[in-house]
Backbone as numpy.savetxt, mean C-alpha at the origin, in Angstrom:
# Nx Ny Nz CAx CAy CAz Cx Cy Cz
31.51 29.10 -23.43 30.80 28.26 -24.39 29.77 29.10 -25.15
29.54 28.69 -26.41 28.52 29.37 -27.21 27.15 28.83 -26.85
26.21 29.72 -26.58 24.88 29.30 -26.17 24.07 28.80 -27.37
23.66 27.53 -27.36 22.83 27.02 -28.45 21.39 27.47 -28.27
20.63 27.35 -29.35 19.21 27.66 -29.25 18.48 26.45 -28.68
17.41 26.74 -27.92 16.59 25.67 -27.35 17.44 24.61 -26.66
18.16 25.03 -25.66 19.04 24.13 -24.91 18.20 23.02 -24.26
18.66 21.78 -24.41 17.93 20.64 -23.86 18.77 19.95 -22.79
18.15 19.00 -22.13 18.86 18.23 -21.12 19.99 17.41 -21.74
19.81 17.02 -23.02 20.88 16.31 -23.73 22.13 17.17 -23.86
21.91 18.48 -24.16 23.03 19.40 -24.30 23.79 19.53 -23.00
23.04 19.65 -21.89 23.68 19.77 -20.57 24.46 18.51 -20.24
23.84 17.35 -20.49 24.49 16.07 -20.17 25.79 15.90 -20.96
25.74 16.21 -22.27 26.94 16.05 -23.11 28.04 17.01 -22.68
27.67 18.25 -22.41 28.67 19.25 -22.02 29.30 18.92 -20.68
28.51 18.33 -19.78 29.02 17.99 -18.45 29.67 16.62 -18.41
29.48 15.84 -19.49 30.07 14.50 -19.53 29.39 13.51 -18.60
28.06 13.68 -18.44 27.29 12.78 -17.57 26.06 12.31 -18.33
25.29 11.43 -17.70 24.06 10.93 -18.33 22.91 11.90 -18.10
21.86 11.74 -18.92 20.65 12.55 -18.75 20.02 12.28 -17.38
20.09 11.03 -16.94 19.53 10.67 -15.64 20.22 11.44 -14.52
21.54 11.61 -14.63 22.28 12.34 -13.59 21.87 13.81 -13.57
21.68 14.38 -14.76 21.22 15.77 -14.82 19.82 15.89 -14.19
18.96 14.92 -14.49 17.61 14.91 -13.91 17.67 14.85 -12.39
18.56 14.01 -11.87 18.73 13.92 -10.42 19.19 15.25 -9.85
20.09 15.92 -10.53 20.58 17.23 -10.07 19.44 18.24 -10.04
18.64 18.27 -11.11 17.55 19.23 -11.20 16.50 19.00 -10.12
16.36 17.74 -9.69 15.40 17.41 -8.63 16.06 17.38 -7.26
17.30 17.89 -7.19 18.03 18.04 -5.94 18.30 16.72 -5.22
18.49 15.66 -6.03 18.85 14.37 -5.45 20.37 14.21 -5.56
21.08 15.01 -4.77 22.53 15.09 -4.87 23.24 13.85 -4.31
22.49 13.02 -3.54 23.14 11.87 -2.93 23.60 10.85 -3.97
23.11 10.98 -5.22 23.47 10.03 -6.26 24.68 10.47 -7.09
25.37 11.54 -6.64 26.50 12.03 -7.43 27.56 12.63 -6.52
28.76 12.74 -7.05 29.85 13.33 -6.28 29.73 14.85 -6.27
30.44 15.48 -5.36 30.46 16.95 -5.29 31.03 17.54 -6.58
32.03 16.86 -7.14 32.65 17.33 -8.38 31.64 17.33 -9.53
30.85 16.24 -9.63 29.83 16.14 -10.68 28.77 17.21 -10.51
28.35 17.43 -9.29 27.34 18.44 -9.03 27.81 19.82 -9.47
29.03 20.16 -9.12 29.57 21.48 -9.48 29.72 21.62 -10.99
30.10 20.51 -11.65 30.25 20.54 -13.10 28.92 20.81 -13.78
27.86 20.11 -13.33 26.52 20.31 -13.91 26.05 21.74 -13.65
26.28 22.23 -12.44 25.88 23.59 -12.09 26.56 24.61 -13.01
27.84 24.38 -13.27 28.60 25.29 -14.13 28.07 25.28 -15.56
27.80 24.06 -16.09 27.32 23.93 -17.47 25.94 24.58 -17.62
25.08 24.39 -16.63 23.74 24.99 -16.69 23.82 26.51 -16.77
24.74 27.09 -16.00 24.92 28.55 -16.03 25.46 29.00 -17.38
26.44 28.27 -17.89 27.06 28.67 -19.16 26.10 28.52 -20.34
25.27 27.47 -20.30 24.32 27.26 -21.40 23.02 28.02 -21.20
22.88 28.61 -19.98 21.65 29.31 -19.61 20.44 28.39 -19.79
20.63 27.17 -19.32 19.57 26.16 -19.41 18.46 26.47 -18.42
17.18 26.35 -18.86 16.04 26.64 -18.01 15.39 25.34 -17.54
15.43 25.02 -16.24 14.83 23.78 -15.74 13.36 23.62 -16.08
12.61 24.72 -16.14 11.18 24.61 -16.48 10.98 24.09 -17.90
11.89 24.48 -18.78 11.83 23.99 -20.16 12.07 22.48 -20.15
12.99 22.07 -19.33 13.28 20.63 -19.18 12.03 19.89 -18.68
11.35 20.45 -17.72 10.17 19.80 -17.16 9.08 19.64 -18.22
8.91 20.66 -19.06 7.89 20.57 -20.11 8.22 19.47 -21.10
9.51 19.35 -21.45 9.92 18.30 -22.37 9.68 16.91 -21.77
10.02 16.77 -20.46 9.83 15.49 -19.80 8.36 15.09 -19.79
7.50 16.07 -19.54 6.07 15.79 -19.41 5.49 15.25 -20.71
6.03 15.70 -21.85 5.48 15.29 -23.14 6.08 13.99 -23.64
7.11 13.47 -22.97 7.77 12.27 -23.43 7.47 11.12 -22.47
7.16 9.96 -23.02 6.80 8.80 -22.22 7.89 7.73 -22.32
8.12 7.06 -21.21 9.11 5.98 -21.19 8.45 4.61 -21.33
7.10 4.58 -21.28 6.36 3.33 -21.33 6.74 2.41 -20.18
7.03 3.00 -19.03 7.34 2.24 -17.82 6.62 2.88 -16.64
6.10 2.04 -15.75 5.60 2.54 -14.48 6.23 1.71 -13.36
6.20 2.24 -12.15 6.71 1.51 -11.01 5.60 1.17 -10.04
5.70 -0.01 -9.43 4.81 -0.38 -8.33 5.69 -0.65 -7.12
5.46 0.11 -6.06 6.20 -0.11 -4.82 5.21 -0.62 -3.79
5.44 -1.83 -3.30 4.52 -2.45 -2.36 5.13 -2.48 -0.98
4.34 -2.11 0.04 4.85 -2.06 1.41 5.35 -3.43 1.87
4.56 -4.48 1.57 4.95 -5.85 1.96 4.31 -6.83 0.99
5.12 -7.44 0.16 4.61 -8.32 -0.90 4.13 -9.66 -0.37
4.33 -9.91 0.93 3.87 -11.17 1.51 2.34 -11.26 1.59
1.68 -10.13 1.61 0.22 -10.14 1.71 -0.41 -10.64 0.41
-1.34 -11.58 0.54 -2.02 -12.14 -0.63 -2.73 -11.05 -1.43
-3.31 -10.07 -0.72 -3.99 -8.96 -1.38 -3.04 -8.21 -2.30
-1.83 -7.94 -1.81 -0.85 -7.17 -2.59 -0.47 -7.88 -3.88
-0.16 -9.17 -3.78 0.25 -9.91 -4.97 -0.89 -10.02 -5.98
-2.12 -10.18 -5.49 -3.27 -10.27 -6.40 -3.48 -8.95 -7.14
-3.38 -7.86 -6.43 -3.55 -6.54 -7.03 -2.46 -6.26 -8.06
-1.23 -6.60 -7.72 -0.10 -6.36 -8.63 -0.32 -7.10 -9.94
-0.79 -8.35 -9.85 -1.03 -9.13 -11.06 -2.05 -8.44 -11.96
-3.11 -7.92 -11.37 -4.16 -7.26 -12.15 -3.63 -5.98 -12.81
-2.88 -5.19 -12.04 -2.33 -3.94 -12.58 -1.33 -4.23 -13.70
-0.48 -5.23 -13.47 0.53 -5.57 -14.48 -0.13 -6.02 -15.79
-1.20 -6.79 -15.67 -1.91 -7.25 -16.86 -2.53 -6.08 -17.62
-3.12 -5.14 -16.88 -3.73 -3.97 -17.52 -2.69 -3.12 -18.24
-1.52 -2.98 -17.62 -0.46 -2.18 -18.24 0.14 -2.89 -19.45
0.28 -4.21 -19.35 0.82 -4.97 -20.47 -0.05 -4.81 -21.71
-1.36 -4.76 -21.51 -2.28 -4.58 -22.64 -2.09 -3.23 -23.32
-1.51 -2.28 -22.60 -1.25 -0.94 -23.17 0.20 -0.78 -23.60
0.96 -1.86 -23.56 2.37 -1.79 -23.97 3.26 -1.10 -22.97
2.86 -1.11 -21.70 3.63 -0.44 -20.65 4.29 -1.49 -19.75
5.58 -1.34 -19.54 6.33 -2.25 -18.68 6.19 -1.84 -17.22
6.23 -2.83 -16.34 6.04 -2.58 -14.91 7.28 -3.02 -14.13
7.78 -2.14 -13.29 8.89 -2.45 -12.38 8.29 -2.59 -10.98
8.50 -3.76 -10.36 7.90 -4.04 -9.05 8.98 -4.03 -7.97
8.74 -3.28 -6.92 9.70 -3.17 -5.81 8.99 -3.50 -4.49
9.65 -4.27 -3.63 9.09 -4.63 -2.33 9.84 -3.89 -1.22
9.12 -3.07 -0.46 9.76 -2.26 0.58 9.95 -2.99 1.90
9.31 -4.16 2.06 9.45 -4.93 3.31 9.07 -4.12 4.54
8.07 -3.25 4.41 7.62 -2.39 5.51 8.75 -1.52 6.06
9.71 -1.20 5.21 10.88 -0.41 5.61 10.81 0.95 4.91
10.67 2.02 5.68 10.49 3.35 5.08 11.74 3.80 4.31
12.92 3.44 4.80 14.15 3.83 4.11 14.27 3.12 2.77
13.91 1.84 2.76 13.94 1.08 1.51 12.93 1.64 0.53
11.76 2.02 1.03 10.76 2.61 0.16 11.26 3.93 -0.43
11.88 4.76 0.40 12.40 6.05 -0.07 13.44 5.85 -1.18
14.28 4.84 -1.02 15.28 4.54 -2.04 14.61 4.17 -3.35
13.58 3.34 -3.30 12.87 2.95 -4.52 12.15 4.14 -5.15
11.55 4.99 -4.33 10.88 6.17 -4.87 11.86 7.04 -5.66
13.05 7.23 -5.10 14.06 8.05 -5.77 14.60 7.37 -7.02
14.85 6.07 -6.94 15.41 5.35 -8.09 14.43 5.34 -9.26
13.17 5.09 -8.97 12.19 5.02 -10.05 11.93 6.39 -10.67
11.87 7.42 -9.84 11.68 8.76 -10.40 12.90 9.19 -11.22
14.10 8.75 -10.81 15.31 9.06 -11.57 15.31 8.36 -12.92
14.61 7.23 -13.00 14.49 6.51 -14.28 13.37 7.07 -15.14
12.75 8.15 -14.66 11.70 8.84 -15.42 10.52 7.94 -15.77
10.11 7.10 -14.80 8.90 6.30 -15.04 7.73 7.24 -15.29
6.76 6.76 -16.05 5.62 7.61 -16.38 4.68 7.81 -15.20
4.73 6.91 -14.24 3.86 7.04 -13.07 4.18 5.97 -12.06
3.56 6.08 -10.89 3.81 5.15 -9.80 2.50 4.74 -9.13
2.42 3.46 -8.79 1.37 2.97 -7.89 2.09 2.51 -6.62
1.72 3.11 -5.50 2.45 2.89 -4.26 1.52 2.35 -3.17
1.89 1.19 -2.61 1.28 0.70 -1.38 2.16 1.28 -0.27
1.86 2.45 0.24 2.84 3.19 1.04 3.10 2.62 2.43
4.35 2.73 2.87 4.66 2.40 4.26 4.04 3.44 5.18
3.89 4.68 4.65 3.16 5.71 5.36 3.97 6.84 5.95
5.29 6.72 5.99 6.09 7.72 6.70 6.97 8.59 5.81
6.95 8.39 4.51 7.81 9.17 3.61 7.06 10.37 3.03
6.51 11.20 3.91 5.67 12.31 3.47 6.38 13.24 2.48
7.60 13.61 2.79 8.32 14.55 1.93 8.61 13.94 0.57
8.92 12.64 0.56 9.18 11.96 -0.71 7.91 11.91 -1.56
6.77 11.59 -0.92 5.50 11.55 -1.66 5.19 12.93 -2.25
5.34 13.95 -1.43 5.04 15.31 -1.89 5.96 15.73 -3.02
7.21 15.34 -2.95 8.17 15.72 -3.99 7.78 15.11 -5.33
7.32 13.87 -5.31 6.87 13.23 -6.55 5.74 14.03 -7.19
4.76 14.41 -6.37 3.62 15.14 -6.88 4.01 16.54 -7.35
4.91 17.18 -6.63 5.39 18.50 -7.04 6.12 18.43 -8.38
6.76 17.29 -8.65 7.47 17.10 -9.92 6.55 16.56 -11.01
5.24 16.56 -10.71 4.19 16.18 -11.66 4.33 14.74 -12.13
4.79 13.87 -11.26 4.81 12.43 -11.53 3.48 11.85 -11.05
2.68 11.28 -11.94 1.39 10.71 -11.50 1.60 9.62 -10.46
0.85 9.71 -9.38 0.96 8.74 -8.28 -0.43 8.30 -7.86
-0.60 6.99 -7.68 -1.83 6.45 -7.11 -1.44 5.64 -5.87
-2.03 5.97 -4.73 -1.82 5.18 -3.52 -2.81 4.02 -3.49
-2.32 2.89 -3.06 -3.17 1.70 -2.96 -3.16 1.17 -1.54
-4.34 0.84 -1.02 -4.51 0.15 0.26 -4.41 1.06 1.48
-3.59 2.11 1.41 -3.41 2.98 2.56 -3.59 4.44 2.17
-4.27 5.18 3.03 -4.51 6.61 2.81 -3.47 7.40 3.60
-2.83 8.36 2.93 -1.81 9.17 3.57 -2.37 10.56 3.84
-2.59 10.85 5.12 -3.12 12.16 5.50 -2.12 13.26 5.15
-2.64 14.34 4.59 -1.78 15.48 4.27 -1.11 15.39 2.92
-1.34 14.30 2.17 -0.78 14.15 0.83 -1.94 13.97 -0.14
-2.09 14.93 -1.06 -3.23 14.93 -1.98 -2.90 14.09 -3.20
-3.37 12.84 -3.19 -3.12 11.92 -4.30 -4.31 10.98 -4.45
-4.54 10.51 -5.67 -5.58 9.50 -5.89 -5.27 8.28 -5.03
-6.30 7.74 -4.39 -6.11 6.62 -3.47 -7.21 5.58 -3.67
-6.81 4.32 -3.73 -7.76 3.21 -3.89 -7.61 2.29 -2.69
-8.70 2.08 -1.95 -8.60 1.23 -0.77 -9.96 0.68 -0.37
-9.93 -0.28 0.54 -11.14 -0.90 1.05 -11.82 0.03 2.06
-13.13 -0.13 2.20 -13.83 0.51 3.32 -13.53 -0.37 4.54
-12.43 -0.06 5.20 -11.93 -0.93 6.26 -12.81 -0.97 7.49
-13.42 0.16 7.83 -14.33 0.17 8.98 -15.51 -0.75 8.71
-16.03 -0.70 7.49 -17.16 -1.56 7.13 -16.76 -3.02 7.16
-15.51 -3.33 6.77 -15.04 -4.72 6.76 -15.02 -5.30 8.17
-14.46 -4.54 9.11 -14.39 -5.02 10.50 -15.78 -5.09 11.12
-16.63 -4.11 10.81 -18.01 -4.12 11.32 -18.73 -5.37 10.81
-18.55 -5.69 9.53 -19.18 -6.87 8.94 -18.68 -8.15 9.60
-17.39 -8.20 9.92 -16.82 -9.38 10.56 -17.43 -9.60 11.94
-17.50 -8.54 12.74 -18.09 -8.65 14.08 -19.57 -9.02 13.97
-20.29 -8.38 13.05 -21.72 -8.66 12.87 -21.95 -10.14 12.57
-21.09 -10.70 11.73 -21.23 -12.10 11.35 -21.04 -13.00 12.57
-20.08 -12.69 13.42 -19.85 -13.48 14.63 -21.02 -13.34 15.61
-21.51 -12.13 15.76 -22.64 -11.90 16.67 -23.86 -12.69 16.22
-24.11 -12.70 14.92 -25.29 -13.38 14.38 -25.19 -14.90 14.51
-23.97 -15.40 14.77 -23.81 -16.83 14.99 -23.71 -17.14 16.49
-24.05 -16.14 17.31 -24.16 -16.37 18.75 -22.93 -16.08 19.58
-21.93 -15.46 18.99 -20.69 -15.17 19.73 -20.84 -13.87 20.51
-20.32 -13.87 21.74 -20.48 -12.72 22.61 -19.16 -12.15 23.14
-18.12 -12.97 23.17 -16.81 -12.50 23.62 -15.88 -12.54 22.42
-15.77 -11.39 21.75 -15.12 -11.34 20.44 -13.78 -10.60 20.54
-12.73 -11.29 20.17 -11.39 -10.70 20.16 -11.03 -10.24 18.75
-10.14 -9.26 18.68 -9.59 -8.85 17.38 -8.08 -8.92 17.45
-7.48 -9.52 16.44 -6.02 -9.64 16.36 -5.53 -8.82 15.18
-4.49 -8.05 15.41 -3.91 -7.26 14.33 -2.43 -7.05 14.60
-1.73 -6.61 13.59 -0.31 -6.25 13.76 -0.23 -4.95 14.54
0.98 -4.54 14.98 1.09 -3.34 15.83 0.36 -2.13 15.25
-0.29 -1.41 16.13 -1.06 -0.24 15.71 -0.11 0.91 15.40
-0.01 1.22 14.11 0.82 2.33 13.63 -0.13 3.30 12.92
-0.17 4.54 13.36 -1.18 5.47 12.86 -1.02 5.79 11.38
0.19 5.60 10.83 0.38 5.85 9.40 -0.11 4.68 8.55
-0.43 3.54 9.19 -0.97 2.39 8.46 -2.49 2.43 8.63
-3.15 3.15 7.75 -4.57 3.46 7.93 -5.49 2.24 8.02
-5.27 1.15 7.26 -6.21 0.02 7.38 -6.29 -0.54 8.80
-5.18 -0.63 9.51 -5.21 -1.15 10.88 -6.03 -0.25 11.79
-5.80 1.05 11.67 -6.53 2.02 12.49 -8.03 1.93 12.20
-8.37 1.90 10.91 -9.77 1.89 10.51 -10.47 0.59 10.89
-9.77 -0.53 10.79 -10.39 -1.82 11.13 -10.63 -1.92 12.63
-9.74 -1.38 13.42 -9.96 -1.36 14.87 -11.15 -0.48 15.20
-11.26 0.66 14.52 -12.42 1.53 14.72 -13.71 0.81 14.37
-13.70 0.07 13.26 -14.88 -0.68 12.86 -15.24 -1.75 13.87
-14.24 -2.40 14.42 -14.44 -3.43 15.46 -15.12 -2.81 16.69
-14.60 -1.69 17.15 -15.16 -1.03 18.33 -16.58 -0.53 18.07
-16.79 0.03 16.89 -18.13 0.53 16.55 -19.16 -0.60 16.53
-18.75 -1.75 16.03 -19.67 -2.89 15.97 -20.02 -3.39 17.36
-19.03 -3.46 18.23 -19.31 -3.88 19.61 -20.32 -2.94 20.26
-20.10 -1.65 20.05 -21.02 -0.67 20.63 -22.42 -0.83 20.04
-22.50 -1.06 18.75 -23.79 -1.21 18.08 -24.58 -2.39 18.66
-23.87 -3.46 18.98 -24.54 -4.66 19.50 -24.54 -4.71 21.04
-24.21 -3.57 21.66 -24.23 -3.46 23.13 -23.33 -4.50 23.80
-22.17 -4.73 23.19 -21.17 -5.63 23.76 -20.06 -4.78 24.37
-19.71 -5.05 25.60 -18.69 -4.26 26.29 -17.33 -4.44 25.63
-16.65 -3.33 25.36 -15.30 -3.39 24.82 -14.31 -3.64 25.95
-13.40 -4.57 25.75 -12.35 -4.86 26.74 -10.99 -4.76 26.07
-10.09 -4.04 26.70 -8.75 -3.85 26.14 -8.05 -5.17 25.88
-8.24 -6.15 26.79 -7.51 -7.41 26.67 -7.95 -8.22 25.45
-9.12 -7.90 24.89 -9.60 -8.63 23.72 -9.10 -8.04 22.40
-8.43 -6.91 22.48 -7.81 -6.31 21.29 -6.30 -6.55 21.37
-5.80 -7.42 20.53 -4.37 -7.76 20.53 -3.71 -7.13 19.31
-2.79 -6.21 19.55 -2.00 -5.57 18.49 -0.54 -5.93 18.75
0.00 -6.83 17.98 1.35 -7.33 18.28 2.04 -7.80 17.01
3.40 -7.85 17.02 4.12 -8.42 15.88 3.74 -9.89 15.69
3.91 -10.41 14.49 3.55 -11.79 14.21 4.21 -12.76 15.18
5.48 -12.50 15.49 6.23 -13.43 16.34 5.66 -13.51 17.76
4.89 -12.52 18.17 4.34 -12.49 19.54 2.87 -12.89 19.63
2.23 -13.11 18.48 0.79 -13.34 18.50 0.40 -14.61 19.25
1.15 -15.68 19.07 0.80 -16.93 19.75 0.91 -16.79 21.27
1.93 -16.07 21.72 2.08 -15.83 23.16 0.91 -15.03 23.70
0.52 -14.00 22.96 -0.61 -13.17 23.37 -1.92 -13.97 23.39
-2.08 -14.83 22.40 -3.28 -15.66 22.35 -3.32 -16.66 23.51
-2.17 -17.21 23.85 -2.11 -18.15 24.99 -2.53 -17.45 26.27
-2.06 -16.23 26.45 -2.44 -15.46 27.64 -3.94 -15.19 27.65
-4.49 -14.86 26.48 -5.91 -14.55 26.39 -6.77 -15.78 26.68
-6.40 -16.93 26.13 -7.20 -18.14 26.32 -7.07 -18.71 27.73
-6.06 -18.26 28.46 -5.90 -18.69 29.86 -6.45 -17.65 30.84
-7.09 -16.61 30.31 -7.61 -15.53 31.16 -9.09 -15.76 31.45
-9.67 -14.82 32.17 -11.10 -14.89 32.49 -11.98 -14.45 31.33
-11.34 -13.98 30.24 -12.10 -13.47 29.09 -11.76 -14.26 27.83
-11.77 -15.58 27.97 -11.49 -16.45 26.82 -12.50 -16.17 25.72
-12.04 -15.86 24.52 -12.98 -15.49 23.44 -13.70 -16.69 22.85
-14.91 -16.44 22.37 -15.62 -17.47 21.59 -15.72 -17.05 20.12
-15.11 -15.90 19.82 -15.05 -15.43 18.44 -13.79 -14.62 18.21
-13.19 -14.74 17.03 -11.96 -14.01 16.70 -12.09 -13.37 15.34
-11.71 -12.09 15.26 -11.55 -11.39 13.99 -10.05 -11.25 13.73
-9.57 -11.86 12.65 -8.15 -11.73 12.27 -8.03 -10.55 11.31
-7.18 -9.58 11.69 -7.11 -8.31 10.97 -6.57 -8.37 9.56
-5.77 -9.41 9.23 -5.32 -9.60 7.85 -4.90 -11.05 7.65
-4.44 -11.37 6.46 -4.14 -12.77 6.11 -2.97 -13.34 6.91
-1.97 -12.54 7.20 -0.81 -13.03 7.96 -1.20 -13.34 9.40
-2.03 -12.48 9.97 -2.52 -12.69 11.33 -3.40 -13.93 11.39
-4.24 -14.11 10.37 -5.12 -15.28 10.32 -4.30 -16.57 10.36
-3.23 -16.62 9.61 -2.40 -17.83 9.57 -1.81 -18.15 10.94
-1.34 -17.13 11.65 -0.79 -17.35 12.99 -1.86 -17.83 13.96
-3.04 -17.25 13.86 -4.13 -17.64 14.75 -4.54 -19.09 14.51
-4.63 -19.48 13.24 -5.00 -20.86 12.92 -3.95 -21.84 13.44
-2.70 -21.47 13.31 -1.62 -22.32 13.80 -1.72 -22.50 15.31
-1.99 -21.40 16.02 -2.14 -21.47 17.48 -3.30 -22.37 17.87
-4.44 -22.20 17.23 -5.62 -22.98 17.57 -5.39 -24.47 17.31
-4.71 -24.79 16.22 -4.42 -26.19 15.90 -3.47 -26.80 16.92
-2.39 -26.06 17.26 -1.40 -26.56 18.21 -2.01 -26.81 19.58
-3.02 -26.03 19.94 -3.63 -26.14 21.26 -4.96 -26.90 21.25
-5.24 -27.56 20.12 -6.43 -28.40 19.97 -7.72 -27.67 20.37
-7.79 -26.42 19.93 -9.00 -25.61 20.13 -9.83 -25.72 18.87
-11.02 -26.25 18.98 -11.81 -26.57 17.79 -12.48 -25.33 17.20
-12.59 -25.36 15.87 -13.26 -24.32 15.09 -14.44 -24.98 14.39
-15.65 -24.48 14.51 -16.09 -23.33 15.29 -16.62 -23.71 16.67
-16.41 -24.98 17.09 -16.98 -25.43 18.36 -16.55 -24.61 19.55
-15.22 -24.48 19.75 -14.71 -23.69 20.88 -14.65 -22.20 20.55
-14.25 -21.90 19.34 -14.12 -20.50 18.93 -14.38 -20.38 17.44
-15.15 -19.39 17.06 -15.37 -19.09 15.64 -14.31 -18.09 15.20
-13.93 -18.14 13.94 -12.90 -17.22 13.45 -13.26 -16.74 12.05
-13.00 -15.48 11.82 -13.25 -14.85 10.51 -12.07 -13.96 10.18
-11.60 -14.02 8.95 -10.44 -13.23 8.55 -10.80 -12.12 7.59
-10.20 -10.96 7.78 -10.35 -9.87 6.82 -9.24 -10.04 5.79
-9.63 -10.18 4.55 -8.81 -10.55 3.38 -9.03 -12.04 3.14
-9.45 -12.35 1.92 -9.62 -13.75 1.56 -8.24 -14.37 1.34
-8.14 -15.67 1.53 -6.87 -16.38 1.33 -7.11 -17.57 0.41
-6.06 -17.98 -0.29 -6.20 -19.02 -1.32 -6.62 -20.36 -0.74
-6.28 -20.60 0.54 -6.58 -21.90 1.15 -7.90 -21.89 1.93
-8.66 -20.81 1.87 -9.86 -20.67 2.70 -10.87 -21.77 2.47
-11.08 -22.18 1.23 -12.13 -23.16 0.95 -11.65 -24.61 1.08
-10.32 -24.81 1.24 -9.82 -26.18 1.40 -9.34 -26.46 2.83
-9.24 -25.41 3.64 -8.90 -25.61 5.05 -10.08 -26.33 5.72
-9.79 -27.07 6.77 -10.88 -27.77 7.48 -10.96 -27.27 8.92
-12.10 -26.66 9.28 -13.24 -26.34 8.41 -12.91 -25.17 7.49
-13.66 -25.04 6.41 -13.41 -23.94 5.49 -13.62 -22.60 6.22
-12.87 -21.58 5.76 -12.76 -20.34 6.52 -13.66 -19.23 5.98
-14.46 -18.69 6.88 -15.26 -17.51 6.55 -14.33 -16.30 6.47
-14.45 -15.52 5.41 -13.55 -14.37 5.23 -14.33 -13.15 4.75
-13.70 -12.00 4.93 -14.19 -10.74 4.37 -13.24 -10.40 3.22
-13.73 -10.49 2.00 -12.87 -10.31 0.83 -12.86 -8.86 0.34
-11.71 -8.47 -0.19 -11.61 -7.21 -0.90 -11.86 -7.48 -2.38
-12.56 -6.58 -3.07 -12.81 -6.78 -4.51 -11.56 -6.44 -5.33
-10.60 -7.36 -5.33 -9.29 -7.07 -5.90 -9.35 -6.74 -7.38
-10.20 -7.43 -8.13 -10.29 -7.17 -9.57 -10.68 -5.72 -9.82
-11.73 -5.28 -9.13 -12.21 -3.91 -9.32 -11.19 -2.89 -8.83
-10.57 -3.17 -7.70 -9.60 -2.22 -7.14 -8.36 -2.10 -8.00
-7.83 -3.24 -8.47 -6.65 -3.21 -9.32 -6.94 -2.51 -10.64
-8.09 -2.82 -11.22 -8.47 -2.20 -12.49 -8.65 -0.69 -12.34
-9.23 -0.28 -11.20 -9.44 1.15 -10.97 -8.12 1.88 -10.81
-7.18 1.29 -10.08 -5.87 1.92 -9.89 -5.17 2.10 -11.23
-5.22 1.06 -12.07 -4.59 1.14 -13.39 -5.26 2.20 -14.25
-6.59 2.23 -14.21 -7.34 3.21 -14.99 -6.99 4.64 -14.59
-6.96 4.90 -13.30 -6.65 6.26 -12.82 -5.25 6.67 -13.27
-4.28 5.77 -13.06 -2.89 6.11 -13.41 -2.75 6.38 -14.90
-3.37 5.55 -15.73 -3.29 5.74 -17.18 -3.89 7.08 -17.60
-5.01 7.45 -16.99 -5.64 8.73 -17.32 -4.74 9.89 -16.93
-4.07 9.79 -15.78 -3.16 10.84 -15.35 -1.95 10.92 -16.29
-1.41 9.78 -16.67 -0.24 9.74 -17.55 -0.57 10.34 -18.91
-1.75 9.99 -19.43 -2.14 10.42 -20.77 -2.75 11.82 -20.79
-2.83 12.45 -19.61 -3.34 13.81 -19.54 -4.83 13.91 -19.75
-5.56 12.80 -19.58 -7.00 12.81 -19.78 -7.75 13.30 -18.54
-7.04 13.44 -17.42 -7.69 13.89 -16.20 -6.80 14.90 -15.49
-7.36 16.05 -15.20 -6.66 17.05 -14.40 -7.50 17.43 -13.18
-8.42 16.52 -12.82 -9.31 16.76 -11.70 -8.57 16.63 -10.37
-9.19 17.12 -9.32 -8.63 16.99 -7.98 -8.57 15.51 -7.62
-7.46 15.03 -7.04 -7.36 13.62 -6.66 -8.51 13.17 -5.77
-8.91 11.91 -5.94 -10.07 11.36 -5.25 -9.67 10.12 -4.47
-10.31 9.91 -3.31 -10.15 8.67 -2.55 -11.30 7.75 -2.91
-10.98 6.59 -3.48 -11.98 5.62 -3.90 -12.01 4.48 -2.88
-13.15 4.30 -2.21 -13.29 3.22 -1.23 -14.23 2.15 -1.79
-13.81 0.89 -1.63 -14.59 -0.22 -2.15 -15.21 -1.02 -1.01
-16.40 -1.52 -1.26 -17.14 -2.25 -0.22 -16.60 -3.68 -0.05
-16.51 -4.15 1.20 -16.08 -5.52 1.45 -17.19 -6.51 1.12
-16.80 -7.77 0.96 -17.77 -8.82 0.63 -17.60 -9.99 1.59
-18.67 -10.42 2.22 -18.65 -11.57 3.12 -18.69 -12.86 2.31
-17.71 -13.74 2.57 -17.72 -15.07 1.97 -17.95 -16.06 3.12
-19.18 -16.49 3.27 -19.56 -17.33 4.39 -19.17 -18.78 4.14
-18.38 -19.32 5.09 -18.00 -20.73 5.01 -18.32 -21.39 6.33
-17.43 -22.22 6.88 -17.78 -23.03 8.03 -17.10 -22.66 9.34
-16.21 -21.66 9.34 -15.45 -21.37 10.56 -16.21 -20.50 11.55
-17.43 -20.08 11.19 -18.27 -19.34 12.13 -19.73 -19.46 11.73
């Protein structure tokens, strides 16, 4: 073949008889999306045209698709849906379309979405990470795709991150219960997974608060279990010698299970047990009694994530990625 001047990805795609997206996948070594025959054909054309991948990368960087992706670990959380709405609104105002993907706390599903969205050449990604796709996260950053992590901090991956001060949130929850006279305080959370930083940090905050108020920590008062097992664990706890008079619910899903258990067992709130949830919920002020919660500043957090991503996309910021932590807010109601 005759070598053209300034060979582009379009030239490679046309010569190989494939799409530009397929060539992009080949250049990023995502061979699982193509047959062996296609891969060899692209490899041959690149050699014949003497195409330079770095030239391709520079062209990609200067061209915008006006699309970003949001990958959420679990869209069931009220916090996640609220944040997504804020980010989507901010992007819409800038003429940018948003693709939303729900990973269902499944690392393989998340990896698939990361690859699919990067193959579509989105301008950037906001990821509520499952936490275990380290190589995929690093590959995105190495390919200069702007990424902002939301809600969870990934150790060993240098990316802008927006999240709550989770230790402060749990400390505030325990402090509120102590100030209302509670002395046997339990904490309920989903299974402790070290890659899910909010759970780890909230448990740390819970323990620190107990120590601060000279309350003995007891293993049996910390329940880390799947949602389906929480009621069983609570029944065991309330039938033990360490029946709690205060409960910290680690997130909105856990709070709902705890409330259901207390109602089914005719345990009064706050008479028998006070309860406070980390993450505000839409029904908090209409539940009876109304629910005291620790709220995340979703408006500020969503706006900040959108702002950071836009600056990275537009090349207005080349600074070292920063972890932005936001302070929790106590919304005092009647459950404690």
